[in-house]
Amino acid sequence: MKVTIVGAGNVGATCADVISYRGIASEVVLLDIKEGFAEGKAMDISQCATTTGFNTRVVGSTNDYTKTAGSDVVVITSGIPRKPGMTREELIGINAGIVKGVAENVLKHSPDAIIVVVSNPMDTMTYLTLKATGLPKNRIIGMGGALDSSRFKYYLSKALNKPSNDVDGMVIGGHGDTTMIPLTRLASYCGTPVSTYLSQEEMDKVAADTMVGGATLTGLLGTSAWYAPGASVAYLVDSILNDQRKMIPCSVLLEGEYGQNDICLGVPCIIGKNGIESIVDVKLNDAEKALFAKSADAVRAMNGDLKSVLV
Ligand SMILES: NC(=O)C1=CN([C@@H]2O[C@H](COP(=O)(O)OP(=O)(O)OC[C@H]3O[C@@H](n4cnc5c(N)ncnc54)[C@H](O)[C@@H]3O)[C@@H](O)[C@H]2O)C=CC1
Ligand SMILES: O=C([O-])CC(=O)C(=O)O
C-alpha cells in the first residue's frame, strides 16, 4: 500500500517515520516544495531501516507529483504552523490556497485516494478540500480528534496518576483552542468512570488543559507540536490501510448528524478501507449538545472566509 505525505516538515516527516518503522505501508512518498528537503528527509528515515528493522520504501520528491501516482492515502500537512500567541485560525490566509492547490494536484495522479487533512485550521481546511475536490465525504478525513483525545488521555492519566493506556476518553467538536469538547462525562479508568476518582474541579482542569494542549506546546517549542500529531496521523492511516475499523474522532462532513449540516466537525467515526465507514451517534446530554452547537457556529464562521478561495 502506498501513502503520500505532502509537506515534509515537522508533522509530515514524523508521520512518515512512524508509518515506516511500524510497517503500516509498503511505500511512503514525502513531497515538499523546498528543493531537496523531502529527498533529505526520505533518505534520513530510510537510513533507520537496518537499525529499527523495517522494509518500507521511503521516497522524497521536490514538487514532482508523478512520484505520488497511485497512492491509496494522501496526507496533507503542507502549510505554515502557528507561532506562540497565535491561534490556528490565523493560518487560514496562507494555508487555504496551499491546501486547495495540493488537493487538486494529488488527485490528478491518485484519483482514488483517501485524503487526510492535517493543515490548520483543520476543520475549515477539511471543508475546503471537500468542496474543492467534490469527492464523496467518506474520502475526506480531517485529523484532529485522534490527537486531541490522546492529549485528553495524557492529562487524565496525570490527574489520576495512572498509566495513559489504562485511561479512555474522547474529544469531539472543532480542533481549536475554544471549540474542542473533551467528553469528561464519558471518560474512564479501567472501565470505571473517572468521576469516581476526580473532583469536578479536577475534571474541569483536565478539560481546560486539553483544549489548550496545542497552544501549550507551541509556547514551549516556539512552533507547534509534531511527535503526537505525526503519530496520530499514522494511527489513522493504519486504521484505513489495514481496515481496522477503529472508532476515531475525525472531522467529517455532517449531513444532519449531531444536528448539523454543511460543516466538517469532529465526531466519532468508524475508520476502515473506505475511509469514513460510518459516523457513530453518541448520545450527548443537553450541556454537551450546547457546546457542540457553539463549536459548529465558530467553525461555520471561519468557513465563511473561504469564499474568495472557493471561486
Ligand atoms: N490537525 C492537527 O492536529 C495538526 C495540524 N498541524 C498543522 O500542520 C501543518 C504543518 O505543521 P508542521 O509540519 O509543524 O509545519 P512545517 O513548517 O514544519 O512543515 C510544513 C511544510 O509544508 C511545506 N509546504 C508549504 N507549501 C507547500 C506546498 N504548496 N506544497 C508542498 N509542501 C509545501 C513547507 O515547505 C514545509 O516543509 C500546520 O498548518 C500545522 O498548524 C500541526 C499539528 C497538528
Ligand atoms: O497547535 C497547533 O497549532 C498545531 C495543532 O493543531 C496541534 O498540535 O494540536
PDB file of C-alpha atoms and ligand atoms in Angstrom, residues 6-13 31-34 37 41 63 65 76-82 88 91 94-95 97-99 101-102 105 117-123 125 142-145 147-148 151 175 223-226 228-230 232-233, ligand 1:
ATOM      1  CA  VAL A   6       2.548  16.374   1.236  1.00  0.00           C
ATOM      2  CA  GLY A   7       4.640  18.646   3.434  1.00  0.00           C
ATOM      3  CA  ALA A   8       7.869  17.077   4.657  1.00  0.00           C
ATOM      4  CA  GLY A   9       8.128  19.395   7.657  1.00  0.00           C
ATOM      5  CA  ASN A  10       7.828  18.502  11.319  1.00  0.00           C
ATOM      6  CA  VAL A  11       4.464  16.724  11.206  1.00  0.00           C
ATOM      7  CA  GLY A  12       4.819  15.190   7.726  1.00  0.00           C
ATOM      8  CA  ALA A  13       8.275  13.751   8.353  1.00  0.00           C
ATOM      9  CA  LEU A  31       6.661  15.682  -1.163  1.00  0.00           C
ATOM     10  CA  ASP A  32       7.614  19.281  -0.404  1.00  0.00           C
ATOM     11  CA  ILE A  33       8.175  22.486  -2.361  1.00  0.00           C
ATOM     12  CA  LYS A  34      11.523  23.194  -0.674  1.00  0.00           C
ATOM     13  CA  PHE A  37      14.093  18.862   1.539  1.00  0.00           C
ATOM     14  CA  LYS A  41      14.037  13.557   4.991  1.00  0.00           C
ATOM     15  CA  ASN A  63       7.041  19.056  -6.021  1.00  0.00           C
ATOM     16  CA  TYR A  65       3.554  14.712  -8.222  1.00  0.00           C
ATOM     17  CA  ILE A  76      -1.861  16.939   3.567  1.00  0.00           C
ATOM     18  CA  THR A  77       0.400  18.645   6.105  1.00  0.00           C
ATOM     19  CA  SER A  78       1.644  21.415   3.805  1.00  0.00           C
ATOM     20  CA  GLY A  79       1.343  24.968   5.021  1.00  0.00           C
ATOM     21  CA  ILE A  80       2.539  27.084   7.889  1.00  0.00           C
ATOM     22  CA  PRO A  81       2.293  26.229  11.590  1.00  0.00           C
ATOM     23  CA  ARG A  82       1.413  28.795  14.262  1.00  0.00           C
ATOM     24  CA  ARG A  88      -4.801  28.070  14.439  1.00  0.00           C
ATOM     25  CA  LEU A  91      -3.274  30.465   9.465  1.00  0.00           C
ATOM     26  CA  ILE A  94      -1.854  31.302   3.753  1.00  0.00           C
ATOM     27  CA  ASN A  95      -2.912  27.690   4.225  1.00  0.00           C
ATOM     28  CA  GLY A  97      -4.513  28.408  -1.061  1.00  0.00           C
ATOM     29  CA  ILE A  98      -1.800  25.830  -0.353  1.00  0.00           C
ATOM     30  CA  VAL A  99      -4.233  23.085   0.700  1.00  0.00           C
ATOM     31  CA  GLY A 101      -3.683  23.534  -4.782  1.00  0.00           C
ATOM     32  CA  VAL A 102      -2.183  20.425  -3.198  1.00  0.00           C
ATOM     33  CA  ASN A 105      -2.528  18.118  -7.701  1.00  0.00           C
ATOM     34  CA  VAL A 117      -6.248  16.740   6.034  1.00  0.00           C
ATOM     35  CA  VAL A 118      -3.929  17.944   8.793  1.00  0.00           C
ATOM     36  CA  SER A 119      -3.066  21.569   7.914  1.00  0.00           C
ATOM     37  CA  ASN A 120      -4.735  24.190  10.121  1.00  0.00           C
ATOM     38  CA  PRO A 121      -7.302  25.472  10.701  1.00  0.00           C
ATOM     39  CA  MET A 122      -8.029  21.794  10.142  1.00  0.00           C
ATOM     40  CA  ASP A 123     -11.864  21.665  10.180  1.00  0.00           C
ATOM     41  CA  MET A 125      -9.254  23.011   5.537  1.00  0.00           C
ATOM     42  CA  GLY A 142      -9.758  15.726   8.978  1.00  0.00           C
ATOM     43  CA  MET A 143      -7.257  14.625  11.626  1.00  0.00           C
ATOM     44  CA  GLY A 144      -7.608  16.424  14.950  1.00  0.00           C
ATOM     45  CA  GLY A 145      -9.740  14.354  17.291  1.00  0.00           C
ATOM     46  CA  LEU A 147      -4.582  13.921  18.660  1.00  0.00           C
ATOM     47  CA  ASP A 148      -6.879  15.860  20.995  1.00  0.00           C
ATOM     48  CA  ARG A 151      -3.811  14.682  24.894  1.00  0.00           C
ATOM     49  CA  HIS A 175      -9.879  21.346  16.529  1.00  0.00           C
ATOM     50  CA  THR A 223       6.380  26.257  16.794  1.00  0.00           C
ATOM     51  CA  SER A 224       3.551  23.743  17.040  1.00  0.00           C
ATOM     52  CA  ALA A 225       3.968  20.122  18.103  1.00  0.00           C
ATOM     53  CA  TRP A 226       4.886  17.226  15.803  1.00  0.00           C
ATOM     54  CA  ALA A 228       1.982  13.302  18.802  1.00  0.00           C
ATOM     55  CA  PRO A 229       0.460  14.879  15.666  1.00  0.00           C
ATOM     56  CA  GLY A 230       2.604  12.695  13.369  1.00  0.00           C
ATOM     57  CA  SER A 232      -1.895  10.401  15.418  1.00  0.00           C
ATOM     58  CA  VAL A 233      -1.934  10.648  11.621  1.00  0.00           C
TER      59      VAL A 233
HETATM   60  N1  LIG B   1      -4.570  18.800  12.608  1.00  0.00           N
HETATM   61  C1  LIG B   1      -3.687  18.689  13.592  1.00  0.00           C
HETATM   62  O1  LIG B   1      -3.938  18.008  14.601  1.00  0.00           O
HETATM   63  C2  LIG B   1      -2.355  19.362  13.469  1.00  0.00           C
HETATM   64  C3  LIG B   1      -2.133  20.253  12.466  1.00  0.00           C
HETATM   65  N2  LIG B   1      -0.908  20.855  12.328  1.00  0.00           N
HETATM   66  C4  LIG B   1      -0.747  21.735  11.185  1.00  0.00           C
HETATM   67  O2  LIG B   1       0.015  21.044  10.195  1.00  0.00           O
HETATM   68  C5  LIG B   1       0.690  21.989   9.369  1.00  0.00           C
HETATM   69  C6  LIG B   1       2.167  21.596   9.261  1.00  0.00           C
HETATM   70  O3  LIG B   1       2.812  21.755  10.503  1.00  0.00           O
HETATM   71  P1  LIG B   1       4.400  21.494  10.622  1.00  0.00           P
HETATM   72  O4  LIG B   1       4.748  20.224   9.951  1.00  0.00           O
HETATM   73  O5  LIG B   1       4.762  21.705  12.024  1.00  0.00           O
HETATM   74  O6  LIG B   1       4.970  22.701   9.732  1.00  0.00           O
HETATM   75  P2  LIG B   1       6.382  22.770   8.978  1.00  0.00           P
HETATM   76  O7  LIG B   1       6.622  24.204   8.645  1.00  0.00           O
HETATM   77  O8  LIG B   1       7.418  22.045   9.752  1.00  0.00           O
HETATM   78  O9  LIG B   1       6.124  21.944   7.627  1.00  0.00           O
HETATM   79  C7  LIG B   1       5.254  22.373   6.623  1.00  0.00           C
HETATM   80  C8  LIG B   1       5.888  22.022   5.295  1.00  0.00           C
HETATM   81  O10 LIG B   1       4.954  22.309   4.253  1.00  0.00           O
HETATM   82  C9  LIG B   1       5.734  22.660   3.124  1.00  0.00           C
HETATM   83  N3  LIG B   1       4.910  23.320   2.120  1.00  0.00           N
HETATM   84  C10 LIG B   1       4.414  24.582   2.125  1.00  0.00           C
HETATM   85  N4  LIG B   1       3.710  24.801   0.996  1.00  0.00           N
HETATM   86  C11 LIG B   1       3.739  23.649   0.272  1.00  0.00           C
HETATM   87  C12 LIG B   1       3.187  23.242  -0.972  1.00  0.00           C
HETATM   88  N5  LIG B   1       2.441  24.078  -1.702  1.00  0.00           N
HETATM   89  N6  LIG B   1       3.430  22.008  -1.399  1.00  0.00           N
HETATM   90  C13 LIG B   1       4.184  21.144  -0.666  1.00  0.00           C
HETATM   91  N7  LIG B   1       4.739  21.471   0.517  1.00  0.00           N
HETATM   92  C14 LIG B   1       4.512  22.714   0.984  1.00  0.00           C
HETATM   93  C15 LIG B   1       6.817  23.552   3.699  1.00  0.00           C
HETATM   94  O11 LIG B   1       7.912  23.695   2.801  1.00  0.00           O
HETATM   95  C16 LIG B   1       7.162  22.815   4.982  1.00  0.00           C
HETATM   96  O12 LIG B   1       8.261  21.939   4.803  1.00  0.00           O
HETATM   97  C17 LIG B   1       0.435  23.349  10.009  1.00  0.00           C
HETATM   98  O13 LIG B   1      -0.606  24.029   9.356  1.00  0.00           O
HETATM   99  C18 LIG B   1       0.027  22.995  11.425  1.00  0.00           C
HETATM  100  O14 LIG B   1      -0.753  24.004  12.028  1.00  0.00           O
HETATM  101  C19 LIG B   1       0.115  20.581  13.181  1.00  0.00           C
HETATM  102  C20 LIG B   1      -0.064  19.709  14.215  1.00  0.00           C
HETATM  103  C21 LIG B   1      -1.316  19.048  14.464  1.00  0.00           C
END
